[in-house]
Structures are given as structure tokens and as C-alpha cells.
Short mmCIF file of C-alpha atoms and ligand atoms in Angstrom, two decimals:
data_model
loop_
_atom_site.label_atom_id
_atom_site.label_comp_id
_atom_site.label_asym_id
_atom_site.label_seq_id
_atom_site.Cartn_x
_atom_site.Cartn_y
_atom_site.Cartn_z
CA UNK A 1 -13.17 6.22 22.18
CA UNK A 2 -10.42 4.33 24.05
CA UNK A 3 -7.96 2.56 21.44
CA UNK A 4 -6.73 -0.63 22.92
CA UNK A 5 -3.39 -2.07 21.46
CA UNK A 6 -2.97 -5.78 21.84
CA UNK A 7 0.17 -7.90 20.72
CA UNK A 8 -1.13 -10.55 18.46
CA UNK A 9 2.13 -12.46 17.96
CA UNK A 10 3.63 -13.84 21.19
CA UNK A 11 7.42 -13.35 21.97
CA UNK A 12 7.86 -16.99 20.94
CA UNK A 13 6.31 -16.23 17.59
CA UNK A 14 2.98 -17.87 18.16
CA UNK A 15 -0.27 -16.28 17.42
CA UNK A 16 -2.02 -14.80 20.61
CA UNK A 17 -5.40 -16.47 20.39
CA UNK A 18 -6.99 -14.20 22.93
CA UNK A 19 -6.03 -11.03 20.89
CA UNK A 20 -7.39 -12.79 17.64
CA UNK A 21 -10.77 -13.78 19.36
CA UNK A 22 -11.33 -10.23 20.73
CA UNK A 23 -10.85 -8.77 17.26
CA UNK A 24 -13.22 -11.39 15.66
CA UNK A 25 -15.84 -10.40 18.36
CA UNK A 26 -15.53 -6.69 17.65
CA UNK A 27 -15.62 -7.26 14.00
CA UNK A 28 -18.81 -9.51 14.23
CA UNK A 29 -20.25 -6.51 16.60
CA UNK A 30 -19.94 -4.28 13.62
CA UNK A 31 -16.64 -2.47 14.70
CA UNK A 32 -13.43 -1.65 12.91
CA UNK A 33 -10.13 -3.19 14.08
CA UNK A 34 -6.53 -2.57 12.68
CA UNK A 35 -4.84 -5.76 11.68
CA UNK A 36 -1.20 -6.30 10.60
CA UNK A 37 -0.70 -7.73 7.01
CA UNK A 38 2.55 -8.39 5.03
CA UNK A 39 1.74 -5.51 2.94
CA UNK A 40 0.77 -2.54 5.49
CA UNK A 41 -1.51 -2.47 8.43
CA UNK A 42 -5.22 -2.69 7.39
CA UNK A 43 -8.33 -1.10 8.99
CA UNK A 44 -10.82 -4.02 8.60
CA UNK A 45 -14.52 -4.53 9.09
CA UNK A 46 -17.14 -7.27 8.25
CA UNK A 47 -17.52 -6.88 4.32
CA UNK A 48 -20.93 -8.28 4.43
CA UNK A 49 -21.74 -5.52 6.73
CA UNK A 50 -22.46 -2.09 5.17
CA UNK A 51 -22.67 0.02 8.15
CA UNK A 52 -19.29 -1.53 9.84
CA UNK A 53 -17.90 -0.85 6.09
CA UNK A 54 -18.97 2.88 6.38
CA UNK A 55 -17.11 3.27 9.58
CA UNK A 56 -13.74 2.50 7.86
CA UNK A 57 -14.57 5.46 5.65
CA UNK A 58 -15.06 8.09 8.61
CA UNK A 59 -12.27 6.73 10.72
CA UNK A 60 -9.84 7.38 7.79
CA UNK A 61 -11.54 10.36 6.40
CA UNK A 62 -11.62 8.61 3.07
CA UNK A 63 -13.34 9.84 0.10
CA UNK A 64 -16.58 7.74 -0.59
CA UNK A 65 -15.29 7.13 -4.16
CA UNK A 66 -12.22 5.04 -3.03
CA UNK A 67 -12.96 1.45 -2.98
CA UNK A 68 -11.85 -1.13 -0.32
CA UNK A 69 -9.97 -4.55 -0.87
CA UNK A 70 -11.89 -7.68 0.53
CA UNK A 71 -9.51 -10.18 2.50
CA UNK A 72 -10.05 -13.83 2.60
CA UNK A 73 -8.52 -16.86 4.20
CA UNK A 74 -8.82 -19.58 1.78
CA UNK A 75 -9.40 -19.69 -2.02
CA UNK A 76 -12.85 -21.08 -1.74
CA UNK A 77 -14.30 -18.01 -0.25
CA UNK A 78 -13.63 -16.08 -3.77
CA UNK A 79 -16.56 -17.66 -5.25
CA UNK A 80 -19.22 -15.88 -3.03
CA UNK A 81 -17.71 -12.34 -3.73
CA UNK A 82 -17.51 -12.52 -7.45
CA UNK A 83 -19.72 -13.52 -10.46
CA UNK A 84 -17.09 -15.25 -12.56
CA UNK A 85 -13.52 -16.70 -11.68
CA UNK A 86 -11.56 -16.56 -15.10
CA UNK A 87 -8.81 -18.80 -15.69
CA UNK A 88 -6.58 -16.13 -15.31
CA UNK A 89 -7.65 -15.69 -11.49
CA UNK A 90 -7.15 -19.40 -11.03
CA UNK A 91 -3.59 -19.32 -12.15
CA UNK A 92 -2.59 -16.12 -10.21
CA UNK A 93 -4.40 -17.38 -6.99
CA UNK A 94 -2.09 -20.74 -7.52
CA UNK A 95 0.84 -18.85 -8.10
CA UNK A 96 0.59 -15.77 -5.51
CA UNK A 97 -2.17 -16.44 -2.75
CA UNK A 98 -1.57 -16.16 -0.05
CA UNK A 99 0.34 -12.97 -0.71
CA UNK A 100 0.52 -9.29 -1.63
CA UNK A 101 -1.69 -9.74 -4.91
CA UNK A 102 -5.19 -8.01 -5.15
CA UNK A 103 -7.46 -9.12 -8.14
CA UNK A 104 -10.34 -7.12 -9.37
CA UNK A 105 -13.13 -9.34 -10.79
CA UNK A 106 -16.96 -8.49 -11.34
CA UNK A 107 -18.63 -7.94 -8.04
CA UNK A 108 -21.31 -10.40 -6.65
CA UNK A 109 -24.71 -9.21 -4.92
CA UNK A 110 -23.15 -10.49 -1.60
CA UNK A 111 -20.77 -7.67 -1.32
CA UNK A 112 -22.36 -4.27 -0.60
CA UNK A 113 -21.81 -1.57 -3.24
CA UNK A 114 -20.34 0.58 -0.58
CA UNK A 115 -17.21 -1.73 -0.21
CA UNK A 116 -16.39 -0.99 -4.00
CA UNK A 117 -17.71 2.57 -3.87
CA UNK A 118 -20.29 1.65 -5.98
CA UNK A 119 -18.33 -0.07 -8.70
CA UNK A 120 -19.44 -3.15 -10.59
CA UNK A 121 -15.94 -4.86 -9.71
CA UNK A 122 -14.72 -5.91 -6.24
CA UNK A 123 -11.01 -6.04 -5.35
CA UNK A 124 -9.76 -9.59 -3.45
CA UNK A 125 -6.80 -10.58 -1.69
CA UNK A 126 -5.57 -13.41 0.48
CA UNK A 127 -3.22 -12.30 2.69
CA UNK A 128 -0.17 -14.45 3.60
CA UNK A 129 0.18 -12.55 7.45
CA UNK A 130 -0.49 -15.61 9.97
CA UNK A 131 -2.38 -12.86 12.36
CA UNK A 132 -4.48 -11.40 9.26
CA UNK A 133 -5.39 -15.06 8.29
CA UNK A 134 -6.31 -15.95 11.87
CA UNK A 135 -8.42 -12.84 12.33
CA UNK A 136 -10.40 -13.61 8.99
CA UNK A 137 -10.75 -17.40 10.03
CA UNK A 138 -12.01 -16.36 13.53
CA UNK A 139 -14.44 -13.76 12.05
CA UNK A 140 -15.69 -16.26 9.52
CA UNK A 141 -16.45 -13.46 7.18
CA UNK A 142 -14.34 -11.65 4.52
CA UNK A 143 -12.93 -8.47 5.82
CA UNK A 144 -12.96 -5.25 3.82
CA UNK A 145 -9.75 -3.10 4.55
CA UNK A 146 -7.70 -0.34 3.00
CA UNK A 147 -4.44 0.58 4.72
CA UNK A 148 -4.66 1.76 8.37
CA UNK A 149 -3.60 5.45 8.02
CA UNK A 150 -5.52 8.85 7.92
CA UNK A 151 -6.54 9.35 4.09
CA UNK A 152 -3.54 11.21 2.61
CA UNK A 153 -0.87 10.18 5.14
CA UNK A 154 1.58 7.34 4.32
CA UNK A 155 0.42 3.86 4.96
CA UNK A 156 1.61 2.26 8.26
CA UNK A 157 4.10 -0.25 8.55
CA UNK A 158 3.94 -0.71 12.17
CA UNK A 159 1.32 -0.38 15.05
CA UNK A 160 2.82 2.78 16.63
CA UNK A 161 2.00 4.51 13.44
CA UNK A 162 -1.40 3.19 13.13
CA UNK A 163 -2.05 4.45 16.71
CA UNK A 164 -0.59 7.98 15.74
CA UNK A 165 -3.54 8.03 13.03
CA UNK A 166 -6.26 5.92 14.66
CA UNK A 167 -5.92 6.95 18.32
CA UNK A 168 -9.63 7.75 19.61
CA UNK A 169 -11.07 6.68 16.12
CA UNK A 170 -11.06 2.76 16.33
CA UNK A 171 -11.54 0.45 19.40
CA UNK A 172 -8.75 -2.02 18.82
CA UNK A 173 -5.45 -2.43 17.03
CA UNK A 174 -3.58 -5.58 16.82
CA UNK A 175 0.14 -5.36 16.93
CA UNK A 176 2.17 -7.88 14.84
CA UNK A 177 5.31 -5.70 14.54
CA UNK A 178 6.73 -4.45 11.22
CA UNK A 179 5.17 -5.38 7.88
CA UNK A 180 7.80 -7.37 5.89
CA UNK A 181 6.86 -6.10 2.28
CA UNK A 182 6.19 -2.46 3.52
CA UNK A 183 4.08 -1.35 0.40
CA UNK A 184 0.49 -2.08 -0.40
CA UNK A 185 -0.55 -4.96 -2.50
CA UNK A 186 -0.17 -5.15 -6.38
CA UNK A 187 -3.53 -4.66 -7.77
CA UNK A 188 -4.39 -6.60 -11.06
CA UNK A 189 -7.56 -6.14 -13.06
CA UNK A 190 -9.00 -9.17 -14.67
CA UNK A 191 -12.00 -7.68 -16.23
CA UNK A 192 -10.89 -6.78 -19.57
CA UNK A 193 -9.31 -8.68 -22.51
CA UNK A 194 -5.69 -8.35 -20.99
CA UNK A 195 -4.92 -8.46 -17.32
CA UNK A 196 -3.76 -4.92 -16.35
CA UNK A 197 -1.70 -3.93 -13.32
CA UNK A 198 -3.56 -0.83 -11.69
CA UNK A 199 -1.02 -0.41 -8.86
CA UNK A 200 2.24 -2.09 -8.63
CA UNK A 201 3.21 -4.00 -5.29
CA UNK A 202 4.97 -7.04 -3.75
CA UNK A 203 4.16 -9.02 -6.77
CA UNK A 204 6.01 -7.69 -9.65
CA UNK A 205 5.05 -7.05 -13.11
CA UNK A 206 7.73 -9.43 -14.25
CA UNK A 207 6.25 -12.32 -11.97
CA UNK A 208 2.71 -11.67 -13.30
CA UNK A 209 4.02 -11.86 -17.12
CA UNK A 210 5.64 -15.15 -16.01
CA UNK A 211 2.24 -16.71 -14.84
CA UNK A 212 0.00 -15.19 -17.70
CA UNK A 213 1.95 -14.20 -20.42
CA UNK A 214 0.82 -10.69 -21.65
CA UNK A 215 0.12 -8.25 -18.99
CA UNK A 216 -0.38 -4.43 -19.30
CA UNK A 217 0.56 -1.76 -16.97
CA UNK A 218 -2.00 1.15 -16.58
CA UNK A 219 -0.77 4.49 -17.37
CA UNK A 220 -1.66 5.96 -14.15
CA UNK A 221 1.23 3.63 -12.49
CA UNK A 222 4.00 6.16 -13.81
CA UNK A 223 2.28 9.15 -14.82
CA UNK A 224 -0.15 11.82 -13.34
CA UNK A 225 -3.59 11.25 -14.64
CA UNK A 226 -4.82 14.47 -16.84
CA UNK A 227 -7.41 16.79 -15.25
CA UNK A 228 -10.88 15.20 -15.48
CA UNK A 229 -9.39 11.60 -16.55
CA UNK A 230 -11.42 8.40 -14.92
CA UNK A 231 -8.83 6.52 -12.84
CA UNK A 232 -9.29 2.67 -13.42
CA UNK A 233 -8.06 2.23 -9.74
CA UNK A 234 -9.64 5.24 -8.02
CA UNK A 235 -6.76 5.39 -5.21
CA UNK A 236 -4.24 6.54 -7.92
CA UNK A 237 -6.20 9.85 -8.44
CA UNK A 238 -5.54 10.94 -4.80
CA UNK A 239 -2.71 12.85 -3.30
CA UNK A 240 -1.51 9.76 -1.51
CA UNK A 241 1.54 8.70 0.51
CA UNK A 242 2.46 12.51 0.89
CA UNK A 243 4.55 13.69 4.08
CA UNK A 244 4.39 17.40 5.01
CA UNK A 245 7.84 17.74 3.33
CA UNK A 246 8.00 19.15 -0.43
CA UNK A 247 9.88 16.25 -1.92
CA UNK A 248 11.87 16.25 -5.46
CA UNK A 249 13.00 13.17 -7.04
CA UNK A 250 16.63 13.65 -8.67
CA UNK A 251 17.30 11.12 -11.44
CA UNK A 252 20.82 10.49 -12.25
CA UNK A 253 23.98 8.92 -10.82
CA UNK A 254 25.13 9.55 -7.21
CA UNK A 255 27.85 12.12 -8.19
CA UNK A 256 25.22 14.04 -10.19
CA UNK A 257 22.85 14.09 -7.22
CA UNK A 258 25.71 14.96 -4.88
CA UNK A 259 26.60 17.98 -7.30
CA UNK A 260 23.01 19.05 -7.16
CA UNK A 261 22.23 19.17 -3.71
CA UNK A 262 25.60 20.53 -2.72
CA UNK A 263 25.37 23.78 -0.65
CA UNK A 264 21.12 23.66 -0.73
CA UNK A 265 19.40 23.99 2.72
CA UNK A 266 17.61 20.42 2.34
CA UNK A 267 17.21 17.04 3.71
CA UNK A 268 18.18 14.20 1.43
CA UNK A 269 16.28 10.94 0.98
CA UNK A 270 19.12 8.52 -0.11
CA UNK A 271 20.12 4.78 -0.04
CA UNK A 272 21.93 3.11 2.83
CA UNK A 273 25.61 4.05 3.02
CA UNK A 274 25.31 7.06 1.17
CA UNK A 275 23.92 9.14 4.29
CA UNK A 276 27.32 10.16 5.51
CA UNK A 277 27.67 12.57 2.52
CA UNK A 278 25.16 14.85 3.59
CA UNK A 279 24.34 17.15 6.87
CA UNK A 280 20.58 15.96 6.89
CA UNK A 281 19.60 12.49 5.38
CA UNK A 282 17.07 9.86 6.06
CA UNK A 283 17.79 6.39 4.06
CA UNK A 284 15.29 4.14 2.43
CA UNK A 285 16.74 0.81 1.86
CA UNK A 286 19.89 -0.27 -0.25
CA UNK A 287 20.51 1.01 -3.81
CA UNK A 288 19.48 -1.55 -6.51
CA UNK A 289 17.21 -3.51 -4.21
CA UNK A 290 13.70 -2.63 -4.58
CA UNK A 291 12.51 -4.77 -1.84
CA UNK A 292 14.56 -3.37 0.73
CA UNK A 293 13.57 0.07 -0.43
CA UNK A 294 9.78 -0.75 -0.25
CA UNK A 295 10.19 -2.03 3.35
CA UNK A 296 11.38 1.28 4.24
CA UNK A 297 9.78 3.77 2.31
CA UNK A 298 6.85 4.47 4.12
CA UNK A 299 8.71 4.81 7.58
CA UNK A 300 11.20 7.09 5.93
CA UNK A 301 8.43 9.38 4.58
CA UNK A 302 7.08 9.50 8.22
CA UNK A 303 10.60 10.04 9.62
CA UNK A 304 11.07 13.10 7.37
CA UNK A 305 8.03 14.52 8.80
CA UNK A 306 9.30 13.71 12.41
CA UNK A 307 12.67 15.59 11.53
CA UNK A 308 10.65 18.62 10.42
CA UNK A 309 12.20 18.46 6.98
CA UNK A 310 10.66 21.09 4.68
CA UNK A 311 12.91 20.50 1.38
CA UNK A 312 13.70 17.13 0.50
CA UNK A 313 15.70 15.57 -2.69
CA UNK A 314 15.30 12.20 -3.32
CA UNK A 315 17.41 9.53 -5.05
CA UNK A 316 15.50 7.82 -7.70
CA UNK A 317 14.72 4.07 -7.58
CA UNK A 318 15.11 1.82 -10.65
CA UNK A 319 11.85 0.77 -12.29
CA UNK A 320 12.20 -2.94 -12.39
CA UNK A 321 11.13 -5.56 -10.04
CA UNK A 322 9.83 -3.92 -6.85
CA UNK A 323 11.20 -0.82 -7.70
CA UNK A 324 8.24 -0.08 -9.67
CA UNK A 325 6.08 0.16 -6.73
CA UNK A 326 8.59 2.27 -5.00
CA UNK A 327 8.72 4.88 -7.47
CA UNK A 328 4.84 4.51 -7.93
CA UNK A 329 4.49 5.71 -4.12
CA UNK A 330 7.58 8.15 -4.08
CA UNK A 331 6.45 9.93 -7.31
CA UNK A 332 2.95 10.59 -5.62
CA UNK A 333 4.72 11.68 -2.28
CA UNK A 334 6.85 14.13 -4.46
CA UNK A 335 3.62 15.43 -6.17
CA UNK A 336 5.27 14.10 -9.48
CA UNK A 337 8.19 16.31 -9.21
CA UNK A 338 11.22 14.86 -10.84
CA UNK A 339 14.24 16.60 -12.23
CA UNK A 340 16.36 14.70 -14.71
CA UNK A 341 19.95 15.37 -13.93
CA UNK A 342 21.20 14.10 -17.05
CA UNK A 343 19.22 16.85 -18.85
CA UNK A 344 19.85 19.72 -16.18
CA UNK A 345 22.13 22.77 -16.60
CA UNK A 346 24.42 22.66 -13.50
P1 LIG B 401 -5.59 0.71 0.07
O1 LIG B 401 -5.67 -0.32 0.45
O2 LIG B 401 -5.87 1.80 1.10
O3 LIG B 401 -4.53 1.34 -0.79
O4 LIG B 401 -6.94 0.90 -0.78
C1 LIG B 401 -7.37 0.03 -1.69
C2 LIG B 401 -7.03 0.57 -3.37
O5 LIG B 401 -7.58 -0.78 -3.98
C3 LIG B 401 -7.80 1.53 -3.76
O6 LIG B 401 -7.33 2.90 -3.46
C4 LIG B 401 -8.09 1.29 -5.37
O7 LIG B 401 -7.14 2.01 -6.05
C5 LIG B 401 -7.94 -0.17 -5.27
N1 LIG B 401 -9.29 -0.80 -5.63
C6 LIG B 401 -9.91 -1.36 -4.65
N2 LIG B 401 -11.38 -1.73 -5.37
C7 LIG B 401 -10.94 -1.40 -6.49
C8 LIG B 401 -12.02 -2.01 -7.81
N3 LIG B 401 -12.93 -2.43 -7.62
N4 LIG B 401 -11.24 -1.38 -9.00
C9 LIG B 401 -10.13 -0.77 -9.08
N5 LIG B 401 -9.42 -0.68 -8.01
C10 LIG B 401 -9.79 -1.04 -6.68
MG1 LIG B 402 -4.35 3.39 1.31
#
């Protein structure tokens, strides 16, 4: 299959309507199209078309038990997808939609079971990216879309990375430039007594608490699931976001980090401005700035592979604000390998 790449944002910043139209007609024809969103690129299909949705799983090599997120362009499209819209969902939609927040709610019969990997719930998000919204509107149906990478590789934050993974597997990629947020959406479940964050992302836990009061953070956000445990968010159990390099996160000060890596034949994943201290370094954003780290993280992971890095030591992000989302992705990329330098013999 030929994979066409079309610019969806014109040089003057306006939406290329011809590209949007082409994407919409492919989608209504049961095909899969990669689209830009503010988080990462998505691999989209008509959420109401079960066989189109199945093509997403085969294009990605995605395990059948890992559910997709359904994307809408207006809040009133939510009601057809779920059997109940609780007060908490209304409040979150008002505060954070359109934006990088996904809500888990009870699934209606309109949504094929395959979208949710058979779960009784469905994940719904309203993206803010103008091209994503335009394609959903032009198609006139909600779009099921996971990240547009091959299963197991880092989520793509630009069209070139989508093409690297999806060439020959899908007919069309819309190129909307670099994704602003750079990590996937925050996933919050509203099906229990207390709202629960299953995956941290562009909307922070602090922001959710500001809107809702009590909000829990699922154990799987920070810790490895025990063998045999059931993941509330199935994506969390897979070895996600992983480059080929063997990554270890080093928690401690910059001096402790430098002491630890001195003399080791390794590449360093550090913050901007620190790279001159090391012979081989890739940077991922600024220290103490989770948003800038998120925007760079997946690109940095792909760059490590491009450089052929075998052993990598990474600086540890802070766990508040967007740092939590960065840590959640990085600890998985590192296979949960972290060394606390405060408790290490030199
Ligand atoms: P991706 O956008 O590729 O990161 O994939 C979507 C992620 O959303 C999945 O990996 C799941 O972890 C999460 N997700 C989607 N639907 C549900 C659901 N019904 N319940 C819990 N988590 C979900
Ligand atoms: Mg993904």
C-alpha cells in the first residue's frame, strides 16, 4: 500500500480543507488515517465501523485487549457514546475540553465492543488541535484512535515518525507539524466512587483536584504491576514507549549524576544546558519544567535509537505537575530500572 502524506496546516496557518476532505472520505470508506492532535499523532478510524477499527489493531500490531480512545468534536457528541454522563464528567468537560483529557465512562451499545477491547466502558476525548477537530467534523462520526506508532515503540510527535512506523500500512498521514503536549492524554476513570487517574498526561492531577476535589492516582501510574494483576488501564501493562537502548533513571542531584556516570561508556539523557558535561548526550527539555520535558521526551527516545545508544543513564523528572506524566513514560521506557543516588555507595 502507498502511504500518502498531506500537509493539513497551510504555511499561513489555515487548515488545508482539501486534505481534511480526503481524510474524511477515506475514514468513511472504512480506512485508517493518521492525524495530528495536540498530544501525539493518532491512528484514526470510524468508531462506529467495527471492521475499520480492527484495521487499527493490525496496522499497529496492537494486542486485542488494549482499548482505544474515541475522539469527538463537540460535547454533545458524548451522550451517544455512553450510558451515563455524571456530574463529574460535565465539570471536567467544561474545564478541560477541548484538550488533553480522556474520560472513562460506561459504554453505550452504539460503540462496538472492539473499540473498548470488550470492556463495559469507553474512553472519550475531545482534542483541541484544529486539524483533528476539522477531520472529526468533516467525517461526521466519532473517531477511534490510539497513538500512531507501532505497538511498543515511542508515540510519534511528528509526521516523519508516523511515516517511519506506518509506511505501507495505512493510506494517508495528515502532517500538522510537531505536537505541542508531546505525551498522550490524561486518562481519568469516572466509573467508581472517586475519580481515578489511570494515566497522567497534559491535564495534571493538581488541575483535576482543582475541578473535582478528591481524585485518586492508580498504583500503576508510578509502579510496575505485579505479575497476574489486572490493569485498570490495559495500556499500562505493556512494555510501552521503549527504545532499543537499555535505560536506567538516576534519581539525585546533578553532581551525584555526574559522579555516577563519570568514566562509564554510556549516553546520557539530560536536561537542556547539561549536555556539555558529557561526551554523548541527548536532552529532553528544561530542568524543573515538566511541560518542556513532555514536549521533548518521545523525540529524545527516538534520537537515542538513531544514535545507536546501547546504555543510557537518564536524569529523573520531578513528580508534580506534568512531571508525573514524564516520569510515568520514562520509567516504562527504562523497564522500571531506577537507582536512587542518595542511597547508593559510590
Ligand atoms: P493510546 O492512545 O495508544 O495510548 O491508547 C489508549 C489508552 O487508553 C489505552 O492504552 C488504555 O490504557 C486507555 N484506555 C482506553 N480505553 C479504556 C477503557 N475503557 N478503560 C481503561 N483504559 C482505557
Ligand atoms: Mg499508545
